[in-house]
Short mmCIF file of C-alpha atoms and ligand atoms in Angstrom, two decimals:
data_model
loop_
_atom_site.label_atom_id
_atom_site.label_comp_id
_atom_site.label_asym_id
_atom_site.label_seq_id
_atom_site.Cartn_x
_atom_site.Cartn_y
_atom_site.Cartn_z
CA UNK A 1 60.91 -37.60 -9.54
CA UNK A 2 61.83 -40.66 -11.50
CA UNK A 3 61.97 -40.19 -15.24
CA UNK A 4 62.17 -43.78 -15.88
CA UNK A 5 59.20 -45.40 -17.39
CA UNK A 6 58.98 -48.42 -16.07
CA UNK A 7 59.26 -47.02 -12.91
CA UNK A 8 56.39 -44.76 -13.39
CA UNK A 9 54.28 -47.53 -15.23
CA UNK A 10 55.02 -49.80 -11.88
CA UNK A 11 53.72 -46.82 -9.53
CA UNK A 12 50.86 -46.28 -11.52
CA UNK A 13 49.41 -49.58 -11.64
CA UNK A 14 50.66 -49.74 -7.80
CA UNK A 15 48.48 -46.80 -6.95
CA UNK A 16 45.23 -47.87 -9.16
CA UNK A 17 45.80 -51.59 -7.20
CA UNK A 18 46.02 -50.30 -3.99
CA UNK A 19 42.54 -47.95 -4.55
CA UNK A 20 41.04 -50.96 -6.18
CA UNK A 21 41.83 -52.78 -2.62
CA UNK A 22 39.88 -49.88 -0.82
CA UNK A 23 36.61 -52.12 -0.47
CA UNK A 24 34.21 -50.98 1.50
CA UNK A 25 33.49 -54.25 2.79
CA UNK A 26 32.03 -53.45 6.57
CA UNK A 27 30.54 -56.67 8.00
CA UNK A 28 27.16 -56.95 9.60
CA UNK A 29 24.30 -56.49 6.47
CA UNK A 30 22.76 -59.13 5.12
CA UNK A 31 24.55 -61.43 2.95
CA UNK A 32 22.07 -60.80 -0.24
CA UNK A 33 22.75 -57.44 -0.22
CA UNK A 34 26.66 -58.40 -0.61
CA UNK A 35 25.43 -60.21 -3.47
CA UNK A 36 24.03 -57.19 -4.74
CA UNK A 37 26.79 -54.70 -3.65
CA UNK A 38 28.51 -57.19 -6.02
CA UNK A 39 26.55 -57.10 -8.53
CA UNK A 40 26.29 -53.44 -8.76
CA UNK A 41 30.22 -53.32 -8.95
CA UNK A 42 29.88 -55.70 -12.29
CA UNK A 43 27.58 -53.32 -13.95
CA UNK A 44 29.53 -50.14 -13.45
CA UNK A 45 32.46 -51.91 -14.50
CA UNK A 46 30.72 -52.93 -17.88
CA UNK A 47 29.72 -49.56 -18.04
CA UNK A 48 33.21 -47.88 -17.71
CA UNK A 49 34.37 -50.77 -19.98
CA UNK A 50 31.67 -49.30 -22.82
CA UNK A 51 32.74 -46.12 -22.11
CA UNK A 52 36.54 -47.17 -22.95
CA UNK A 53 37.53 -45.67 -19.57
CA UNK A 54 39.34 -48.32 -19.03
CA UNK A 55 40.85 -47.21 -15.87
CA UNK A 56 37.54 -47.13 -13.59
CA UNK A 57 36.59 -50.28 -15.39
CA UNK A 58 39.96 -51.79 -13.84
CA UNK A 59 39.24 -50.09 -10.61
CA UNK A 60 35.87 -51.54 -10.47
CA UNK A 61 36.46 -55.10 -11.16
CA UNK A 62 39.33 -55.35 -8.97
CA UNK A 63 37.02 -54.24 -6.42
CA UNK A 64 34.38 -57.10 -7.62
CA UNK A 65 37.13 -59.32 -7.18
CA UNK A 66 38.31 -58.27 -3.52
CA UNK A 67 34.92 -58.38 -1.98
CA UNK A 68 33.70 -61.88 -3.97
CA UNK A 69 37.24 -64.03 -3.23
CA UNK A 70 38.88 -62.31 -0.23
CA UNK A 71 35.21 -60.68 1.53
CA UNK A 72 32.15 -62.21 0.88
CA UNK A 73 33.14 -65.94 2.12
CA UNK A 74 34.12 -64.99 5.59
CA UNK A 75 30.45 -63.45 5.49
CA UNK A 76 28.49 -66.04 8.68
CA UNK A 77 25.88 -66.90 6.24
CA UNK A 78 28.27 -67.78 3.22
CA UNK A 79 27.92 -71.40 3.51
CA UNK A 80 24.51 -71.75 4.12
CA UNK A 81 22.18 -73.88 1.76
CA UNK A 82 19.73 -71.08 0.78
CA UNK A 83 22.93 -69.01 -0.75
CA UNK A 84 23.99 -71.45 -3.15
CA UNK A 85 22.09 -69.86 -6.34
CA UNK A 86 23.96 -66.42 -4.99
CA UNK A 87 26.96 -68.23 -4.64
CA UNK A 88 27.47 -69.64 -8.30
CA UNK A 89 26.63 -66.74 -9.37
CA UNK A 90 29.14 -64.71 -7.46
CA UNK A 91 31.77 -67.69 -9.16
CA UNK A 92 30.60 -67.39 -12.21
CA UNK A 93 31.03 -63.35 -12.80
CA UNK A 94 34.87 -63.87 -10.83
CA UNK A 95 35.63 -65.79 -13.46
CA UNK A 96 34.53 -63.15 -15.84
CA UNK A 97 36.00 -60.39 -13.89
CA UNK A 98 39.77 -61.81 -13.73
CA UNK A 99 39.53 -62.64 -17.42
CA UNK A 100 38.72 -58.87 -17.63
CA UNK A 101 41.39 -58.24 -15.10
CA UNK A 102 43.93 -60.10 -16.95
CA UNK A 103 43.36 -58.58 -20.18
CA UNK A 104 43.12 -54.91 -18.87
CA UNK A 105 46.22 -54.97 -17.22
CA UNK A 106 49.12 -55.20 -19.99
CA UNK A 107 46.67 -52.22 -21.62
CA UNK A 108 46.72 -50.03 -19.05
CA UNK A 109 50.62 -50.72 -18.36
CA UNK A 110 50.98 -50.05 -22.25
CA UNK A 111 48.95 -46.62 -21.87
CA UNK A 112 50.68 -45.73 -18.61
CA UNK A 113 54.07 -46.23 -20.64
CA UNK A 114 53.30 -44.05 -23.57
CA UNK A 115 52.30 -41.45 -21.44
CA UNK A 116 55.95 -41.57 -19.33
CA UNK A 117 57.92 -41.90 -22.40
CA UNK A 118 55.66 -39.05 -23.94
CA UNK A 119 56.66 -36.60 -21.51
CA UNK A 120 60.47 -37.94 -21.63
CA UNK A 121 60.38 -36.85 -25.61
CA UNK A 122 58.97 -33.95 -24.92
CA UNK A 123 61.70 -32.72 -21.73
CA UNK A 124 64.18 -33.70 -24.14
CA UNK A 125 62.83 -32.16 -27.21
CA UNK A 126 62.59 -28.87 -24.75
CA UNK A 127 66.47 -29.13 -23.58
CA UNK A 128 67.82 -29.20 -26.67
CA UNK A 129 65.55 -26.29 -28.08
CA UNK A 130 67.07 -24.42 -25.00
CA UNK A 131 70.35 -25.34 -25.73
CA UNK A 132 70.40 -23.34 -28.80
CA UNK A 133 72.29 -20.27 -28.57
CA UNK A 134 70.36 -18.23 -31.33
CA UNK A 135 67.45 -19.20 -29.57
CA UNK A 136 68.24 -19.00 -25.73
CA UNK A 137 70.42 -16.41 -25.23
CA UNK A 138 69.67 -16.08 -21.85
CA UNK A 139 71.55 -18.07 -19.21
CA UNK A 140 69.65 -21.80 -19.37
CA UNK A 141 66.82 -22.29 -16.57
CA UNK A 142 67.83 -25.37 -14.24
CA UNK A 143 66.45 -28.50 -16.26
CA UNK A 144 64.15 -29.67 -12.99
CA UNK A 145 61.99 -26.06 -13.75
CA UNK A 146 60.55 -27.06 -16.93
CA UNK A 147 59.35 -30.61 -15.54
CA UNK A 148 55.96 -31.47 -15.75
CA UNK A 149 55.87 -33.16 -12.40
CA UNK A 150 53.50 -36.28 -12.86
CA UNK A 151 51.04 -35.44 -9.44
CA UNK A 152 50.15 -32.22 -11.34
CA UNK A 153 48.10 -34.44 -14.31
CA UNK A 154 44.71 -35.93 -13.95
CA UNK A 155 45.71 -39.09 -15.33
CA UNK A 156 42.12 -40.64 -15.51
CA UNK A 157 41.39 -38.14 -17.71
CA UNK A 158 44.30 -38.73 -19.73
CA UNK A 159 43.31 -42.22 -20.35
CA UNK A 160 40.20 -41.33 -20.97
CA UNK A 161 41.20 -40.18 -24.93
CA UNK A 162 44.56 -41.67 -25.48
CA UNK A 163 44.34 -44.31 -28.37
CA UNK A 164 45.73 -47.71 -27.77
CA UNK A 165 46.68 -50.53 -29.93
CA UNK A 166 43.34 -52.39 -31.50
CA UNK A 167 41.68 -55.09 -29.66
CA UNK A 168 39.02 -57.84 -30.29
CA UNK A 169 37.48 -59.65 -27.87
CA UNK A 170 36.41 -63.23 -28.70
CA UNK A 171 35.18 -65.90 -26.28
CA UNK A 172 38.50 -67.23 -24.75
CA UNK A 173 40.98 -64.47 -25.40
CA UNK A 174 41.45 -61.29 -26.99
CA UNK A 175 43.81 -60.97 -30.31
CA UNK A 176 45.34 -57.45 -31.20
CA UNK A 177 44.61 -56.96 -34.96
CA UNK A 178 48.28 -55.73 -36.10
CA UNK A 179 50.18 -57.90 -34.36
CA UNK A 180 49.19 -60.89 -32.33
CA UNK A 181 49.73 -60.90 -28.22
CA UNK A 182 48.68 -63.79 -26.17
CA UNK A 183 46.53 -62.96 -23.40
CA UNK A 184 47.11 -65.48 -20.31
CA UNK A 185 43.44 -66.30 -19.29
CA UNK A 186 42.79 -68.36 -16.45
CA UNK A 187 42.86 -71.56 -16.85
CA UNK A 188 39.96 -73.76 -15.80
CA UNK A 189 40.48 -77.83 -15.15
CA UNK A 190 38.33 -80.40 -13.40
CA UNK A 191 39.95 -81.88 -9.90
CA UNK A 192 38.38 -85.52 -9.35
CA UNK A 193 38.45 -85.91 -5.22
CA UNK A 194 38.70 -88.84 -3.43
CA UNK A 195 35.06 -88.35 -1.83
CA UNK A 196 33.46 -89.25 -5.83
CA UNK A 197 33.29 -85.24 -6.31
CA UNK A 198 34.02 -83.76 -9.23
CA UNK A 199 35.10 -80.06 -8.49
CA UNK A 200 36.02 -77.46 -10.82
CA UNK A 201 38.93 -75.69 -9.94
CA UNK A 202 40.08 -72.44 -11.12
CA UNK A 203 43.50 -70.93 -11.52
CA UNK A 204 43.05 -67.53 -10.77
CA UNK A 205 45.75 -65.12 -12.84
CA UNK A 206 48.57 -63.29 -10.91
CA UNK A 207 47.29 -59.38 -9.92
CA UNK A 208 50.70 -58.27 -10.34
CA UNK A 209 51.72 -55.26 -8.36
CA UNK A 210 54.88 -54.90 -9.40
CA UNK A 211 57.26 -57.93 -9.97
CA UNK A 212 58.17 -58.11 -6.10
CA UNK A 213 54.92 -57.59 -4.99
CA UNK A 214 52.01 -60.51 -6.23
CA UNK A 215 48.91 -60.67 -4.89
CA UNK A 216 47.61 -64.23 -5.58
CA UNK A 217 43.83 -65.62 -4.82
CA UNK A 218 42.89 -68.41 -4.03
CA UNK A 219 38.72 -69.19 -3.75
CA UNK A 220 37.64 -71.76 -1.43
CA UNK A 221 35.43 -74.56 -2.87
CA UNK A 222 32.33 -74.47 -4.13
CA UNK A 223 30.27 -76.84 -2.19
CA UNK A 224 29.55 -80.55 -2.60
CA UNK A 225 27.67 -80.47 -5.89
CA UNK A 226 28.03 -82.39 -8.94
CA UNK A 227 28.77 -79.95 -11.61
CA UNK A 228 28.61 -80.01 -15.49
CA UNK A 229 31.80 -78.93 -17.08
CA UNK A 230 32.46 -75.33 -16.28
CA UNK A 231 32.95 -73.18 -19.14
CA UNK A 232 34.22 -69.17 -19.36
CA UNK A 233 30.81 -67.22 -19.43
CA UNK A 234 30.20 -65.64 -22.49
CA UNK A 235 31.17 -62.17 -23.10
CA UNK A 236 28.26 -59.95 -23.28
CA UNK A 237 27.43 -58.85 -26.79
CA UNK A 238 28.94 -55.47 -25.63
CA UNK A 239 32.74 -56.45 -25.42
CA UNK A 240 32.41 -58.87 -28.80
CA UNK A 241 32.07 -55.41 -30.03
CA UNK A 242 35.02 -53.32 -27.83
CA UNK A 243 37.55 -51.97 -29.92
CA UNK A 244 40.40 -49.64 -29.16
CA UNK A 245 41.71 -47.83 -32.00
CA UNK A 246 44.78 -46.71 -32.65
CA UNK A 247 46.27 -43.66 -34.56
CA UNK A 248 50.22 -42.36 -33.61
CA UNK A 249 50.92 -40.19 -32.53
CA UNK A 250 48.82 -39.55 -29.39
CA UNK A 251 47.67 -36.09 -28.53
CA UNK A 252 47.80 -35.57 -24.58
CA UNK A 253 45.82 -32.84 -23.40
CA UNK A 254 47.79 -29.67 -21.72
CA UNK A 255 48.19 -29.34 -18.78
CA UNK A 256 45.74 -25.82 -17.96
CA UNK A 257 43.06 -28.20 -20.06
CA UNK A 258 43.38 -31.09 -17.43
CA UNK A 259 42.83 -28.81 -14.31
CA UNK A 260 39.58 -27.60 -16.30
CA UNK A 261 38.62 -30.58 -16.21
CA UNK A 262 35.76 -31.97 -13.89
CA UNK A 263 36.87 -33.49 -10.50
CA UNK A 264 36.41 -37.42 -10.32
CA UNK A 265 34.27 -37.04 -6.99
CA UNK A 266 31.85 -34.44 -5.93
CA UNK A 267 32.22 -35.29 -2.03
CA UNK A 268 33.96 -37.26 0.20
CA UNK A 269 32.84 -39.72 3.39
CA UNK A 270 34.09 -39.00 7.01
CA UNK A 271 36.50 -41.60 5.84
CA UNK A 272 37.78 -39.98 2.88
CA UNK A 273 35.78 -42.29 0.52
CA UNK A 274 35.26 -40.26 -2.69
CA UNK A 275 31.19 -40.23 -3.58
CA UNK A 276 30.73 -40.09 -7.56
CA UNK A 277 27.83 -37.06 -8.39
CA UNK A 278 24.67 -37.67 -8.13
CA UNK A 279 22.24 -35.50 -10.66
CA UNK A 280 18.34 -35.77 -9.19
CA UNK A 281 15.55 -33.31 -10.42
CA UNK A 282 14.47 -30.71 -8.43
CA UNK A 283 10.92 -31.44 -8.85
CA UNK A 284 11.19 -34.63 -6.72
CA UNK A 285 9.43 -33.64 -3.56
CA UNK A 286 6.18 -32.36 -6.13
CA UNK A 287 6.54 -35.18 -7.67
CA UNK A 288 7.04 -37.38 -4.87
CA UNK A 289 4.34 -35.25 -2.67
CA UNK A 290 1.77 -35.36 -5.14
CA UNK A 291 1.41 -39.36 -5.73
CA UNK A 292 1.79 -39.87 -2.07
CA UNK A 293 -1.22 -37.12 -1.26
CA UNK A 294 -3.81 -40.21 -0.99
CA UNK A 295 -1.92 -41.70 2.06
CA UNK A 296 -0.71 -38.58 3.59
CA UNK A 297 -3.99 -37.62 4.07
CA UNK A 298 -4.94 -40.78 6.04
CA UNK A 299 -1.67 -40.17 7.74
CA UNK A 300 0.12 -42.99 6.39
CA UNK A 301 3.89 -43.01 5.06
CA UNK A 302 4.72 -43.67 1.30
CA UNK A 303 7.88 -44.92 -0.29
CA UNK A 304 9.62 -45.10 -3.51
CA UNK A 305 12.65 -46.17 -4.55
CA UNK A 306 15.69 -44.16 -6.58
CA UNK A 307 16.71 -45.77 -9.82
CA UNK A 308 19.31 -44.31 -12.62
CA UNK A 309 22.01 -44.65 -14.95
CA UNK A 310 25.59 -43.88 -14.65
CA UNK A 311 27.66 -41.89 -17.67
CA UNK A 312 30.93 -40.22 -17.44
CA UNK A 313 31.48 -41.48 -14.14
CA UNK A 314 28.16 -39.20 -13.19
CA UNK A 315 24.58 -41.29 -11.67
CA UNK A 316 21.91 -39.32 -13.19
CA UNK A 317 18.62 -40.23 -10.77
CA UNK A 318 15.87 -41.21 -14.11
CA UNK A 319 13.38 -43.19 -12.36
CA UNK A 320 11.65 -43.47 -9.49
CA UNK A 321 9.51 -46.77 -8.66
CA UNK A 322 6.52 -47.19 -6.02
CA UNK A 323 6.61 -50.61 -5.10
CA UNK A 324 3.76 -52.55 -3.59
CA UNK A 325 4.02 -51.49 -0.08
CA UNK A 326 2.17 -51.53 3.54
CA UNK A 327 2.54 -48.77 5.53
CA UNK A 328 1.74 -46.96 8.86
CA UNK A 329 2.14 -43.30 10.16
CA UNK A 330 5.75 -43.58 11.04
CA UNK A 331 6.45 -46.65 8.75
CA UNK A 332 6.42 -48.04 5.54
CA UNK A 333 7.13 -51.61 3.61
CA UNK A 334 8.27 -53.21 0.66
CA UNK A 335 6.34 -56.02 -0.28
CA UNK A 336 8.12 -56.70 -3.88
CA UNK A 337 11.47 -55.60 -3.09
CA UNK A 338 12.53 -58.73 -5.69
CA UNK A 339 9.91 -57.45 -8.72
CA UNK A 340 11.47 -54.46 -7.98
CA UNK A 341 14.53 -55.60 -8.51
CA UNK A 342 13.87 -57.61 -11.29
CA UNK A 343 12.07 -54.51 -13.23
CA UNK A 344 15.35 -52.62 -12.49
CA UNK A 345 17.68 -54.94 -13.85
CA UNK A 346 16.28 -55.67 -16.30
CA UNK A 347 16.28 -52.25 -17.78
CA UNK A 348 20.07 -51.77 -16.83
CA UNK A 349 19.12 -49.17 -14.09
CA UNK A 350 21.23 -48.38 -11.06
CA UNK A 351 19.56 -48.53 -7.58
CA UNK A 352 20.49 -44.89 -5.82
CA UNK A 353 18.57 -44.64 -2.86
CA UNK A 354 15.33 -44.28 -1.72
CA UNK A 355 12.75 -41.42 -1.02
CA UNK A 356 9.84 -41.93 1.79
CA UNK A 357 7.19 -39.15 3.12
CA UNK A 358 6.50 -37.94 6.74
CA UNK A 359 3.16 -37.60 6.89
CA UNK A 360 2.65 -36.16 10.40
CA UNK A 361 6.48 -36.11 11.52
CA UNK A 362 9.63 -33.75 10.67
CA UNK A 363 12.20 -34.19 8.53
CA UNK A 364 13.93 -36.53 10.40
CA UNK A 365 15.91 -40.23 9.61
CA UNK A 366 14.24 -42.81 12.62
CA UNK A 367 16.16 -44.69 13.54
CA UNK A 368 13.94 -47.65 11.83
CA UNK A 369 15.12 -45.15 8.59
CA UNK A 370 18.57 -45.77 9.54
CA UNK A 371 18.27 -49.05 9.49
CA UNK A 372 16.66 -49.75 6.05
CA UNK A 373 19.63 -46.89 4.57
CA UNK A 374 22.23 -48.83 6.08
CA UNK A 375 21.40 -51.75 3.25
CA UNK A 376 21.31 -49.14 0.22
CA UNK A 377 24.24 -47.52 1.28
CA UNK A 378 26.29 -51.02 1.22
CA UNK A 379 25.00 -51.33 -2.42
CA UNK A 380 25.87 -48.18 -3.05
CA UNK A 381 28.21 -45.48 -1.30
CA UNK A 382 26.52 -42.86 -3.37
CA UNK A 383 22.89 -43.90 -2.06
CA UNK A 384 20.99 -41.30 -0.66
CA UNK A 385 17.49 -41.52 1.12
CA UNK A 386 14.91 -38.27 1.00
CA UNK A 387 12.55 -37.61 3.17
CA UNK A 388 9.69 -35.38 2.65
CA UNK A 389 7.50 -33.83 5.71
CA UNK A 390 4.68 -31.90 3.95
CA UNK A 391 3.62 -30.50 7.28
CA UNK A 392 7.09 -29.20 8.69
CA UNK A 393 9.63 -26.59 7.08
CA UNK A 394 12.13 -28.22 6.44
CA UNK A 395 9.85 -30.23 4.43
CA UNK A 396 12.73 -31.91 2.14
CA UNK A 397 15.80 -33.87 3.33
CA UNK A 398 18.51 -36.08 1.25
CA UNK A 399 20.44 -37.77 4.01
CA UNK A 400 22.73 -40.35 4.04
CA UNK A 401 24.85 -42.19 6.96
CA UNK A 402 28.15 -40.88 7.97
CA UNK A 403 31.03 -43.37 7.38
CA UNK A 404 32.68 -43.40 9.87
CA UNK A 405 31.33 -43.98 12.00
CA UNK A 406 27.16 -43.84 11.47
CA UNK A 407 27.81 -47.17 8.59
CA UNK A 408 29.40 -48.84 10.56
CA UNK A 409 27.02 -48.52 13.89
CA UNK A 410 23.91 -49.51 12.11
CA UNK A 411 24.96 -52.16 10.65
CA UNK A 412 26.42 -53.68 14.02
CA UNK A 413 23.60 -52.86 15.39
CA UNK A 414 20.97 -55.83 16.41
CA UNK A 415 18.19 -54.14 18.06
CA UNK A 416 14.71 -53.51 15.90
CA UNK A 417 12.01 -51.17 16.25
CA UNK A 418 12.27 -47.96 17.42
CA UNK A 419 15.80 -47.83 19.17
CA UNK A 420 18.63 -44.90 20.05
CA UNK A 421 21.74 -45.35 18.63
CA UNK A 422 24.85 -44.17 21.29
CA UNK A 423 27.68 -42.05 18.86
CA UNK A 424 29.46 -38.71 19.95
CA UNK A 425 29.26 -38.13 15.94
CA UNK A 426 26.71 -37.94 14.30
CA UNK A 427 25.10 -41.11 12.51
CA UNK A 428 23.65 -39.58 9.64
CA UNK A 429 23.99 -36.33 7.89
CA UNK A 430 21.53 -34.29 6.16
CA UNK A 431 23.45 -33.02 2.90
CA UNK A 432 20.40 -31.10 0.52
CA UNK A 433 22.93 -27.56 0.76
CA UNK A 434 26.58 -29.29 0.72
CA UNK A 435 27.16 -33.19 -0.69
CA UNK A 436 27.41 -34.87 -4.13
CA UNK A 437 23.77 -34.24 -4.88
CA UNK A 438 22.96 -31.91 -7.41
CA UNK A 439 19.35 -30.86 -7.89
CA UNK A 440 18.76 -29.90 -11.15
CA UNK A 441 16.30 -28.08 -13.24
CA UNK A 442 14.42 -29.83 -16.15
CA UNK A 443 15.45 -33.50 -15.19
CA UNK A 444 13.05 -35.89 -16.87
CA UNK A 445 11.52 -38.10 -13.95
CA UNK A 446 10.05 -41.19 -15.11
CA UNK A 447 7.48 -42.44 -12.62
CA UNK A 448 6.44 -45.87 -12.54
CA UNK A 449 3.97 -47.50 -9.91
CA UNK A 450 3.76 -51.04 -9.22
CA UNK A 451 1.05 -50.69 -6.38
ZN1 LIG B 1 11.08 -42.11 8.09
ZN1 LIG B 2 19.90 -49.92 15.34
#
């Protein structure tokens, strides 16, 4: 166990770096709904960022960053015309997300650091205490006993509470109020070509694992396109506002109060993946069952979608919209998926899934189901799609696709219509008794119908 700080701070960052890296990039979906995997990583990074937990907010834009510079452009359709508005739009929030990067890194490696050479102080504060013959008369305990190995803390939580020095943010860089520190941002110049073009051209910063290891990006060009002088984006009002106080000396939970503390995931993929909790109200299949009644009687399907907000590193399901829609007795359509959208976003909500009636069926995912999952569950690992069949017991289902390897299959998979899919595993998983959902009592629903 190394006791020496830098080492630790090195390993630390090392670890969060390679989880960051994890991307669930898995090729095959629609390249808009990259766009909005993307965007949905930039939102729960602002969020963790608000929330000073500044370690998921690292976590999440690194993740931002891997799938928009080293992911997304590989994607078949990346080049293509009718992308460009996604496109300098994915540009423009990678410029704020390595700005972010950049400035969260010497922050966490400061944090990281007073936690190491906190628990030095206090190994050495214990030795000599047991060195003390009045005190210790017993023969001394070998020194490596009263080490607090480092796996045994929940370091996220940690972070959570431990003060830091104070920071503003401003447009272009970030000053620390008691003593000034100069943040390297990255630096943006304009590259005349030979061709006539002007191009901007961005110097990405350094995501340094350690000081032998660099991981340096480089985005391809934008396309052909005159542009006006690129500037940084504006911070959002939030961060103007971001402050990190500081008071010395720092109080680091105990130990027993750590392991009390709640687990980071609720459940894991197939793969390992850890899924985030998902709170949803019990009353969802009344609810659901109830506005649906008119086209379940006429044996047509009904669909809504899952919206909510995410606190504490918990997605609370709040909202549930009923988009325009066209439906049969064993399908059902969007019409407005982009008002939809829009209404969402608008309102800072979360997309989590999706909820759709049986009317004559079980409780079943088609394979058509599968499909339409396969996009929500790219947004979002924690997605999770319900199905209700009033006339069948079960009657309720929250399923989602396994990954590995039922992701994976789907979205490889070409066919439409009504179609088997060939696994030895399963492709999807029905997880209403064991999962990260949680149904809970007395969960305000808010209902909104755009039919
Ligand atoms: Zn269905
Ligand atoms: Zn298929």
């Amino acid at each position: 166990m190394s006791k020496d700080p830098t080492e630790f701070v090195s390993m630390k960052m090392k670890r969060l770096v390679e989880e960051a890296s994890q991307v669930r990039y898995i090729p095959g979906g629609a390249l808009k709904i990259y766009f909005r995997s993307a965007n949905t990583l930039l939102r729960q990074s602002r969020l963790y960022m608000k929330e000073n937990d500044l370690m998921n907010a690292y976590k999440f834009y690194m993740r931002y960053a891997t799938l928009a510079i080293e992911k997304l452009p590989s994607h078949p359709d990346y080049k293509k015309p009718e992308h460009k508005a996604g496109r300098n739009e994915l540009l423009k929030n990678t410029k704020e997300v390595l700005n972010e990067i950049a400035a969260l890194k010497p922050i966490l490696e400061d944090r990281f650091r007073q936690i190491a050479e906190k628990e030095i102080a206090e190994d050495e504060a214990r030795y000599r205490s047991m060195q003390k013959p009045e005190s210790s008369p017993r023969p001394l305990l070998p020194l490596e006993k009263t080490y607090v190995p480092y796996e045994n803390w929940n370091l996220a939580e940690q972070l959570k509470d431990l003060p830091s020095n104070k920071f503003t943010y401003n447009n272009n860089s970030i000053h620390e109020e008691q003593s000034y520190r100069s943040v390297e941002y990255p630096g943006i110049s304009m590259r005349n070509q030979s061709d006539g073009y002007t191009y901007p051209s961005v110097e990405m910063p350094t995501i340094g694992i350690s000081t032998s290891t660099q991981i340096t990006y480089s985005p391809e060009l934008p396309p052909k396109v005159k542009y006006e002088p690129p500037q940084l984006p504006p911070k959002p009002n939030e961060y103007m506002s971001t402050t990190y106080n500081s008071t010395i000396p720092y109080n680091i939970p105990n130990v027993e109060s750590i392991h009390k503390s709640e687990p980071e995931f609720a459940a894991f993929t197939e793969g390992g993946e850890g899924l985030r909790k998902v709170r949803l109200s019990i009353d969802i299949y009344e609810n659901f069952t109830k506005i649906a009644a008119k086209n379940t009687l006429k044996n047509l399907e009904t669909c809504g979608v899952l919206f909510g907000s995410l606190a504490r590193n918990v997605f609370s399901i709040s909202t549930l919209i009923i988009p325009k829609q066209t439906a049969t007795s064993d399908t059902c359509t969007m019409t407005n998926e982009e008002e939809l959208i829009d209404y969402a976003e608008e309102r800072g909500l979360i997309m989590l899934g999706w909820i759709h009636t049986h009317p004559s069926q079980t409780c079943f995912m088609s394979s058509m189901d599968l499909h339409t999952h396969s996009s929500y569950q790219v947004i979002s690992p924690e997605a999770i799609a319900i199905v209700c069949a009033p006339r069948h017991d079960p009657n309720f289902g929250i399923f989602r696709l396994t990954n590995p390897p039922g992701l994976q299959i789907v979205l490889g998979c070409t066919e439409r219509g009504f179609h088997p899919h060939k696994s030895d595993l399963p492709i999807d998983k029905n997880i209403v008794d064991q999962g990260h959902v949680i149904l809970e009592k007395n969960m305000e629903l808010n209902v909104i119908d755009l039919r």
